[in-house]
Amino acid sequence: MSCILSIETSTNVCSVAMSENGACIFNLEDHVGPNHNEKLGSFVDEALSFAESHAIPLDAVAVSSGPGSYTGLRIGTSMAKGVCYGRGVSLIAVPTLELLCVPVLLRELVREEDALLCPMIDARRMEVYAQLFDRSLKEVRGIHADVVDHDTYREWLDAHPVYFFGNGAAKCMETIDHPNAHLIEGIEPLAKNMFPLAERRIAEGKTEDVAYFVPLYLKDFVAKMPKKLL
C-alpha cells in the first residue's frame, strides 16, 4: 500500500502524477514546452494539495532518472529532492528509456514473442540515447549515445523484429532501413506511466540517497551563447 508522487521532465513534456496502491489518482501534463521552470512547481503543488485534501499520506517520490535533457533532468531531480526532504519520504529513480517501454507493453503494441524494444531519446542531429529490451523488460543492450547509421542496430535487426519509439526514433527510420525495423509513433515519457516501475523498485528496496543522487546525463552540459549576443 503506497502513495507515490511521480515527476517526469526528461524531454520537452512536463508531467506530474500521483498514484495510490498502483492506480493513478492525479495527472497533469504540459506538451507545449519545454516549460519545466514555469509548470513543474505548480503541478507538484496541485498534486500534493490533492493528496492532502483526500487525507492520503505521501510515501515516496519517483523521478525520471535519465538519460534526456540535461536541464530538464536537473529541474525534475531538484524538485523531487525538495519534496523528499520536506516530507521525509523515499526517492525512487525510474530510468527514462525503461519508462518509455511501459505504454508500448501495456497497450500490447508488440506481439511477436522474440521482438525487441528500442526506446530512443533525441540527442540532436543523428544521435540518440537508446537501449534494447526484450518483451519482459530484460535489458538486451545497455544505454548508449548512438550516432545512428545503417549498421547501428543490424546485429539485432538481422535476428529479431525491433520496435523503435520515443522522440528520437522517427528521424532514424530512413537511415536504419531494415525490413525488421518498425516505428511506433506517439510514445512519450510520462509521469502517469511511472507507477509500475516505481512500485517494483519499492518492493525490491531500491531507493536512492536523497543527498547524493544524480540523474544519468550521459553527456556533459555545454552552455551556448545566445545567437543575439554573438
PDB file of C-alpha atoms in Angstrom:
ATOM      1  CA  MET A   1       0.000   0.000   0.000  1.00  0.00           C
ATOM      2  CA  SER A   2       1.603   3.251  -1.058  1.00  0.00           C
ATOM      3  CA  CYS A   3       1.084   6.736  -2.438  1.00  0.00           C
ATOM      4  CA  ILE A   4       3.716   7.865  -4.924  1.00  0.00           C
ATOM      5  CA  LEU A   5       4.264  11.286  -6.490  1.00  0.00           C
ATOM      6  CA  SER A   6       5.874  10.939  -9.936  1.00  0.00           C
ATOM      7  CA  ILE A   7       7.810  13.674 -11.748  1.00  0.00           C
ATOM      8  CA  GLU A   8       8.894  13.453 -15.400  1.00  0.00           C
ATOM      9  CA  THR A   9      10.943  16.204 -17.086  1.00  0.00           C
ATOM     10  CA  SER A  10      13.438  14.359 -19.286  1.00  0.00           C
ATOM     11  CA  THR A  11      12.107  15.774 -22.597  1.00  0.00           C
ATOM     12  CA  ASN A  12      10.039  18.805 -23.629  1.00  0.00           C
ATOM     13  CA  VAL A  13       6.999  17.318 -21.891  1.00  0.00           C
ATOM     14  CA  CYS A  14       6.465  18.222 -18.232  1.00  0.00           C
ATOM     15  CA  SER A  15       4.233  15.832 -16.313  1.00  0.00           C
ATOM     16  CA  VAL A  16       3.340  15.094 -12.700  1.00  0.00           C
ATOM     17  CA  ALA A  17       1.114  12.296 -11.443  1.00  0.00           C
ATOM     18  CA  MET A  18       0.138  10.619  -8.208  1.00  0.00           C
ATOM     19  CA  SER A  19      -0.814   7.028  -7.530  1.00  0.00           C
ATOM     20  CA  GLU A  20      -2.479   5.233  -4.655  1.00  0.00           C
ATOM     21  CA  ASN A  21      -1.869   1.484  -4.428  1.00  0.00           C
ATOM     22  CA  GLY A  22      -0.677   1.440  -8.031  1.00  0.00           C
ATOM     23  CA  ALA A  23      -3.669   3.300  -9.526  1.00  0.00           C
ATOM     24  CA  CYS A  24      -3.288   6.796 -10.975  1.00  0.00           C
ATOM     25  CA  ILE A  25      -5.411   9.256  -8.986  1.00  0.00           C
ATOM     26  CA  PHE A  26      -3.989  12.569 -10.267  1.00  0.00           C
ATOM     27  CA  ASN A  27      -2.294  13.612 -13.510  1.00  0.00           C
ATOM     28  CA  LEU A  28      -1.145  16.870 -15.128  1.00  0.00           C
ATOM     29  CA  GLU A  29       0.775  17.210 -18.406  1.00  0.00           C
ATOM     30  CA  ASP A  30       2.193  20.097 -20.424  1.00  0.00           C
ATOM     31  CA  HIS A  31       3.190  19.221 -24.008  1.00  0.00           C
ATOM     32  CA  VAL A  32       3.945  22.754 -25.209  1.00  0.00           C
ATOM     33  CA  GLY A  33       7.374  23.065 -23.520  1.00  0.00           C
ATOM     34  CA  PRO A  34      10.000  22.912 -22.521  1.00  0.00           C
ATOM     35  CA  ASN A  35       8.225  24.801 -19.720  1.00  0.00           C
ATOM     36  CA  HIS A  36       9.599  22.908 -16.738  1.00  0.00           C
ATOM     37  CA  ASN A  37      10.651  26.028 -14.832  1.00  0.00           C
ATOM     38  CA  GLU A  38       7.178  27.517 -15.264  1.00  0.00           C
ATOM     39  CA  LYS A  39       4.981  24.459 -14.855  1.00  0.00           C
ATOM     40  CA  LEU A  40       6.639  21.933 -12.561  1.00  0.00           C
ATOM     41  CA  GLY A  41       6.279  23.806  -9.266  1.00  0.00           C
ATOM     42  CA  SER A  42       2.574  24.466  -9.711  1.00  0.00           C
ATOM     43  CA  PHE A  43       1.966  20.895 -10.933  1.00  0.00           C
ATOM     44  CA  VAL A  44       3.628  19.460  -7.825  1.00  0.00           C
ATOM     45  CA  ASP A  45       1.763  21.860  -5.529  1.00  0.00           C
ATOM     46  CA  GLU A  46      -1.548  20.792  -7.082  1.00  0.00           C
ATOM     47  CA  ALA A  47      -0.697  17.113  -6.702  1.00  0.00           C
ATOM     48  CA  LEU A  48       0.292  17.478  -3.042  1.00  0.00           C
ATOM     49  CA  SER A  49      -2.792  19.581  -2.320  1.00  0.00           C
ATOM     50  CA  PHE A  50      -4.954  16.902  -3.920  1.00  0.00           C
ATOM     51  CA  ALA A  51      -3.412  14.224  -1.698  1.00  0.00           C
ATOM     52  CA  GLU A  52      -3.819  16.338   1.437  1.00  0.00           C
ATOM     53  CA  SER A  53      -7.447  17.186   0.646  1.00  0.00           C
ATOM     54  CA  HIS A  54      -8.175  13.457   0.391  1.00  0.00           C
ATOM     55  CA  ALA A  55      -6.145  12.604   3.511  1.00  0.00           C
ATOM     56  CA  ILE A  56      -3.717  10.456   1.505  1.00  0.00           C
ATOM     57  CA  PRO A  57      -0.235  10.345   3.100  1.00  0.00           C
ATOM     58  CA  LEU A  58       2.689  10.510   0.675  1.00  0.00           C
ATOM     59  CA  ASP A  59       5.112   7.573   0.855  1.00  0.00           C
ATOM     60  CA  ALA A  60       7.629   8.240  -1.920  1.00  0.00           C
ATOM     61  CA  VAL A  61       8.621  10.429  -4.854  1.00  0.00           C
ATOM     62  CA  ALA A  62       9.578   8.860  -8.181  1.00  0.00           C
ATOM     63  CA  VAL A  63      11.607  10.855 -10.683  1.00  0.00           C
ATOM     64  CA  SER A  64      12.757  10.087 -14.191  1.00  0.00           C
ATOM     65  CA  SER A  65      16.486   9.480 -13.868  1.00  0.00           C
ATOM     66  CA  GLY A  66      17.589   9.913 -17.473  1.00  0.00           C
ATOM     67  CA  PRO A  67      19.036   9.979 -19.959  1.00  0.00           C
ATOM     68  CA  GLY A  68      17.433  13.049 -21.508  1.00  0.00           C
ATOM     69  CA  SER A  69      17.583  16.816 -21.415  1.00  0.00           C
ATOM     70  CA  TYR A  70      20.317  17.981 -19.045  1.00  0.00           C
ATOM     71  CA  THR A  71      18.274  20.976 -17.889  1.00  0.00           C
ATOM     72  CA  GLY A  72      15.021  19.046 -17.661  1.00  0.00           C
ATOM     73  CA  LEU A  73      16.548  16.238 -15.596  1.00  0.00           C
ATOM     74  CA  ARG A  74      18.238  18.730 -13.277  1.00  0.00           C
ATOM     75  CA  ILE A  75      14.981  20.604 -12.662  1.00  0.00           C
ATOM     76  CA  GLY A  76      12.988  17.432 -12.064  1.00  0.00           C
ATOM     77  CA  THR A  77      15.602  15.955  -9.713  1.00  0.00           C
ATOM     78  CA  SER A  78      15.862  19.164  -7.699  1.00  0.00           C
ATOM     79  CA  MET A  79      12.091  19.269  -7.237  1.00  0.00           C
ATOM     80  CA  ALA A  80      11.915  15.589  -6.285  1.00  0.00           C
ATOM     81  CA  LYS A  81      14.685  16.001  -3.711  1.00  0.00           C
ATOM     82  CA  GLY A  82      12.971  19.056  -2.247  1.00  0.00           C
ATOM     83  CA  VAL A  83       9.728  17.155  -1.716  1.00  0.00           C
ATOM     84  CA  CYS A  84      11.597  14.175  -0.226  1.00  0.00           C
ATOM     85  CA  TYR A  85      13.458  16.390   2.231  1.00  0.00           C
ATOM     86  CA  GLY A  86      10.344  18.372   3.148  1.00  0.00           C
ATOM     87  CA  ARG A  87       8.106  15.332   3.608  1.00  0.00           C
ATOM     88  CA  GLY A  88      10.660  12.852   4.879  1.00  0.00           C
ATOM     89  CA  VAL A  89       9.852  10.292   2.164  1.00  0.00           C
ATOM     90  CA  SER A  90      11.882   7.977  -0.074  1.00  0.00           C
ATOM     91  CA  LEU A  91      13.259   8.843  -3.505  1.00  0.00           C
ATOM     92  CA  ILE A  92      12.849   6.365  -6.368  1.00  0.00           C
ATOM     93  CA  ALA A  93      14.768   6.681  -9.645  1.00  0.00           C
ATOM     94  CA  VAL A  94      12.976   5.431 -12.772  1.00  0.00           C
ATOM     95  CA  PRO A  95      15.186   5.093 -15.894  1.00  0.00           C
ATOM     96  CA  THR A  96      13.691   7.130 -18.715  1.00  0.00           C
ATOM     97  CA  LEU A  97      14.241   4.602 -21.501  1.00  0.00           C
ATOM     98  CA  GLU A  98      12.650   1.845 -19.434  1.00  0.00           C
ATOM     99  CA  LEU A  99       9.733   4.192 -18.740  1.00  0.00           C
ATOM    100  CA  LEU A 100       9.183   4.668 -22.478  1.00  0.00           C
ATOM    101  CA  CYS A 101       8.556   0.925 -22.810  1.00  0.00           C
ATOM    102  CA  VAL A 102       5.638   0.905 -20.345  1.00  0.00           C
ATOM    103  CA  PRO A 103       2.877   2.226 -22.669  1.00  0.00           C
ATOM    104  CA  VAL A 104       4.155   0.026 -25.516  1.00  0.00           C
ATOM    105  CA  LEU A 105       3.777  -3.078 -23.352  1.00  0.00           C
ATOM    106  CA  LEU A 106       0.530  -2.042 -21.648  1.00  0.00           C
ATOM    107  CA  ARG A 107      -1.136  -1.297 -24.980  1.00  0.00           C
ATOM    108  CA  GLU A 108       0.207  -4.559 -26.440  1.00  0.00           C
ATOM    109  CA  LEU A 109       1.708  -2.770 -29.428  1.00  0.00           C
ATOM    110  CA  VAL A 110       4.335  -5.502 -29.840  1.00  0.00           C
ATOM    111  CA  ARG A 111       3.086  -9.053 -30.330  1.00  0.00           C
ATOM    112  CA  GLU A 112       5.991 -11.136 -31.639  1.00  0.00           C
ATOM    113  CA  GLU A 113       7.468 -13.235 -28.827  1.00  0.00           C
ATOM    114  CA  ASP A 114      11.046 -12.601 -29.966  1.00  0.00           C
ATOM    115  CA  ALA A 115      10.589  -8.874 -30.616  1.00  0.00           C
ATOM    116  CA  LEU A 116      12.948  -6.319 -29.093  1.00  0.00           C
ATOM    117  CA  LEU A 117      12.097  -2.825 -27.888  1.00  0.00           C
ATOM    118  CA  CYS A 118      14.397   0.094 -28.655  1.00  0.00           C
ATOM    119  CA  PRO A 119      13.339   3.316 -26.895  1.00  0.00           C
ATOM    120  CA  MET A 120      15.134   6.406 -28.192  1.00  0.00           C
ATOM    121  CA  ILE A 121      15.523   9.941 -26.880  1.00  0.00           C
ATOM    122  CA  ASP A 122      16.675  12.629 -29.272  1.00  0.00           C
ATOM    123  CA  ALA A 123      20.223  13.850 -28.640  1.00  0.00           C
ATOM    124  CA  ARG A 124      20.427  16.205 -31.672  1.00  0.00           C
ATOM    125  CA  ARG A 125      21.389  15.543 -35.289  1.00  0.00           C
ATOM    126  CA  MET A 126      21.605  11.774 -35.891  1.00  0.00           C
ATOM    127  CA  GLU A 127      22.489  10.962 -32.290  1.00  0.00           C
ATOM    128  CA  VAL A 128      20.070   9.311 -29.853  1.00  0.00           C
ATOM    129  CA  TYR A 129      20.140   7.877 -26.357  1.00  0.00           C
ATOM    130  CA  ALA A 130      18.982   4.294 -26.819  1.00  0.00           C
ATOM    131  CA  GLN A 131      18.689   0.934 -25.097  1.00  0.00           C
ATOM    132  CA  LEU A 132      17.404  -2.508 -26.090  1.00  0.00           C
ATOM    133  CA  PHE A 133      14.969  -4.666 -24.102  1.00  0.00           C
ATOM    134  CA  ASP A 134      13.057  -7.862 -24.671  1.00  0.00           C
ATOM    135  CA  ARG A 135       9.318  -8.029 -24.007  1.00  0.00           C
ATOM    136  CA  SER A 136       9.855  -8.838 -20.332  1.00  0.00           C
ATOM    137  CA  LEU A 137      11.877  -5.608 -19.942  1.00  0.00           C
ATOM    138  CA  LYS A 138      15.094  -7.562 -19.564  1.00  0.00           C
ATOM    139  CA  GLU A 139      17.996  -5.492 -20.856  1.00  0.00           C
ATOM    140  CA  VAL A 140      19.491  -6.832 -24.081  1.00  0.00           C
ATOM    141  CA  ARG A 141      21.901  -3.956 -24.661  1.00  0.00           C
ATOM    142  CA  GLY A 142      22.793  -1.173 -22.261  1.00  0.00           C
ATOM    143  CA  ILE A 143      22.287   2.562 -22.665  1.00  0.00           C
ATOM    144  CA  HIS A 144      24.401   4.235 -25.324  1.00  0.00           C
ATOM    145  CA  ALA A 145      24.576   7.594 -27.057  1.00  0.00           C
ATOM    146  CA  ASP A 146      24.296   6.177 -30.595  1.00  0.00           C
ATOM    147  CA  VAL A 147      25.195   8.056 -33.752  1.00  0.00           C
ATOM    148  CA  VAL A 148      22.768   6.191 -35.997  1.00  0.00           C
ATOM    149  CA  ASP A 149      23.806   4.805 -39.350  1.00  0.00           C
ATOM    150  CA  HIS A 150      22.634   1.896 -41.487  1.00  0.00           C
ATOM    151  CA  ASP A 151      24.521  -0.682 -39.389  1.00  0.00           C
ATOM    152  CA  THR A 152      23.987   0.600 -35.832  1.00  0.00           C
ATOM    153  CA  TYR A 153      21.345  -1.998 -34.890  1.00  0.00           C
ATOM    154  CA  ARG A 154      21.950  -4.559 -37.630  1.00  0.00           C
ATOM    155  CA  GLU A 155      23.134  -7.261 -35.202  1.00  0.00           C
ATOM    156  CA  TRP A 156      19.687  -7.308 -33.563  1.00  0.00           C
ATOM    157  CA  LEU A 157      17.627  -6.488 -36.655  1.00  0.00           C
ATOM    158  CA  ASP A 158      19.017  -9.464 -38.549  1.00  0.00           C
ATOM    159  CA  ALA A 159      17.708 -11.763 -35.797  1.00  0.00           C
ATOM    160  CA  HIS A 160      14.580 -10.078 -34.413  1.00  0.00           C
ATOM    161  CA  PRO A 161      11.788  -7.640 -35.159  1.00  0.00           C
ATOM    162  CA  VAL A 162      12.862  -4.411 -33.428  1.00  0.00           C
ATOM    163  CA  TYR A 163      10.392  -1.693 -32.465  1.00  0.00           C
ATOM    164  CA  PHE A 164      11.739   1.857 -32.269  1.00  0.00           C
ATOM    165  CA  PHE A 165       9.887   4.600 -30.388  1.00  0.00           C
ATOM    166  CA  GLY A 166      10.414   7.820 -28.461  1.00  0.00           C
ATOM    167  CA  ASN A 167      11.166  11.330 -29.700  1.00  0.00           C
ATOM    168  CA  GLY A 168      14.417  10.230 -31.361  1.00  0.00           C
ATOM    169  CA  ALA A 169      13.018   7.313 -33.349  1.00  0.00           C
ATOM    170  CA  ALA A 170      11.293   8.824 -36.396  1.00  0.00           C
ATOM    171  CA  LYS A 171      14.393  10.617 -37.678  1.00  0.00           C
ATOM    172  CA  CYS A 172      16.337   7.326 -37.629  1.00  0.00           C
ATOM    173  CA  MET A 173      13.989   5.080 -39.576  1.00  0.00           C
ATOM    174  CA  GLU A 174      15.090   6.016 -43.076  1.00  0.00           C
ATOM    175  CA  THR A 175      18.726   5.587 -42.094  1.00  0.00           C
ATOM    176  CA  ILE A 176      18.148   2.238 -40.362  1.00  0.00           C
ATOM    177  CA  ASP A 177      16.171   0.963 -43.385  1.00  0.00           C
ATOM    178  CA  HIS A 178      15.704  -2.699 -42.460  1.00  0.00           C
ATOM    179  CA  PRO A 179      12.633  -4.933 -43.006  1.00  0.00           C
ATOM    180  CA  ASN A 180      12.643  -5.888 -39.316  1.00  0.00           C
ATOM    181  CA  ALA A 181      12.629  -2.241 -38.160  1.00  0.00           C
ATOM    182  CA  HIS A 182       9.243  -0.911 -37.022  1.00  0.00           C
ATOM    183  CA  LEU A 183       8.306   2.569 -35.790  1.00  0.00           C
ATOM    184  CA  ILE A 184       5.755   3.176 -33.022  1.00  0.00           C
ATOM    185  CA  GLU A 185       4.700   6.825 -33.001  1.00  0.00           C
ATOM    186  CA  GLY A 186       3.345   8.965 -30.177  1.00  0.00           C
ATOM    187  CA  ILE A 187       5.264   7.386 -27.292  1.00  0.00           C
ATOM    188  CA  GLU A 188       6.482   9.882 -24.689  1.00  0.00           C
ATOM    189  CA  PRO A 189       7.921   9.502 -21.185  1.00  0.00           C
ATOM    190  CA  LEU A 190       5.042  10.454 -18.870  1.00  0.00           C
ATOM    191  CA  ALA A 191       4.704  10.523 -15.092  1.00  0.00           C
ATOM    192  CA  LYS A 192       1.442   8.550 -15.170  1.00  0.00           C
ATOM    193  CA  ASN A 193       3.329   5.538 -16.588  1.00  0.00           C
ATOM    194  CA  MET A 194       5.994   5.504 -13.867  1.00  0.00           C
ATOM    195  CA  PHE A 195       3.955   3.696 -11.214  1.00  0.00           C
ATOM    196  CA  PRO A 196       4.539   0.046 -12.240  1.00  0.00           C
ATOM    197  CA  LEU A 197       8.295   0.621 -12.311  1.00  0.00           C
ATOM    198  CA  ALA A 198       8.290   2.668  -9.099  1.00  0.00           C
ATOM    199  CA  GLU A 199       6.202   0.082  -7.234  1.00  0.00           C
ATOM    200  CA  ARG A 200       8.586  -2.663  -8.344  1.00  0.00           C
ATOM    201  CA  ARG A 201      11.583  -0.710  -7.080  1.00  0.00           C
ATOM    202  CA  ILE A 202       9.899  -0.147  -3.728  1.00  0.00           C
ATOM    203  CA  ALA A 203       9.222  -3.889  -3.444  1.00  0.00           C
ATOM    204  CA  GLU A 204      12.886  -4.578  -4.248  1.00  0.00           C
ATOM    205  CA  GLY A 205      14.095  -1.983  -1.733  1.00  0.00           C
ATOM    206  CA  LYS A 206      15.703   0.119  -4.462  1.00  0.00           C
ATOM    207  CA  THR A 207      15.535   3.668  -3.145  1.00  0.00           C
ATOM    208  CA  GLU A 208      18.073   6.455  -3.637  1.00  0.00           C
ATOM    209  CA  ASP A 209      20.190   8.500  -1.260  1.00  0.00           C
ATOM    210  CA  VAL A 210      18.438  11.851  -1.495  1.00  0.00           C
ATOM    211  CA  ALA A 211      21.620  13.809  -0.779  1.00  0.00           C
ATOM    212  CA  TYR A 212      23.827  12.127  -3.364  1.00  0.00           C
ATOM    213  CA  PHE A 213      21.513  11.002  -6.164  1.00  0.00           C
ATOM    214  CA  VAL A 214      22.237  12.469  -9.603  1.00  0.00           C
ATOM    215  CA  PRO A 215      20.444  11.585 -12.856  1.00  0.00           C
ATOM    216  CA  LEU A 216      22.135   9.878 -15.788  1.00  0.00           C
ATOM    217  CA  TYR A 217      23.081  12.703 -18.144  1.00  0.00           C
ATOM    218  CA  LEU A 218      25.348  10.586 -20.428  1.00  0.00           C
ATOM    219  CA  LYS A 219      26.894  13.753 -21.856  1.00  0.00           C
ATOM    220  CA  ASP A 220      28.193  16.845 -20.105  1.00  0.00           C
ATOM    221  CA  PHE A 221      26.162  20.009 -20.373  1.00  0.00           C
ATOM    222  CA  VAL A 222      27.654  22.517 -22.830  1.00  0.00           C
ATOM    223  CA  ALA A 223      26.433  26.079 -22.403  1.00  0.00           C
ATOM    224  CA  LYS A 224      25.902  28.010 -25.630  1.00  0.00           C
ATOM    225  CA  MET A 225      25.888  31.753 -26.086  1.00  0.00           C
ATOM    226  CA  PRO A 226      22.541  33.042 -27.440  1.00  0.00           C
ATOM    227  CA  LYS A 227      22.757  33.975 -31.118  1.00  0.00           C
ATOM    228  CA  LYS A 228      21.577  37.531 -30.439  1.00  0.00           C
ATOM    229  CA  LEU A 229      24.744  38.054 -28.329  1.00  0.00           C
ATOM    230  CA  LEU A 230      27.142  36.798 -30.981  1.00  0.00           C
TER     231      LEU A 230
END
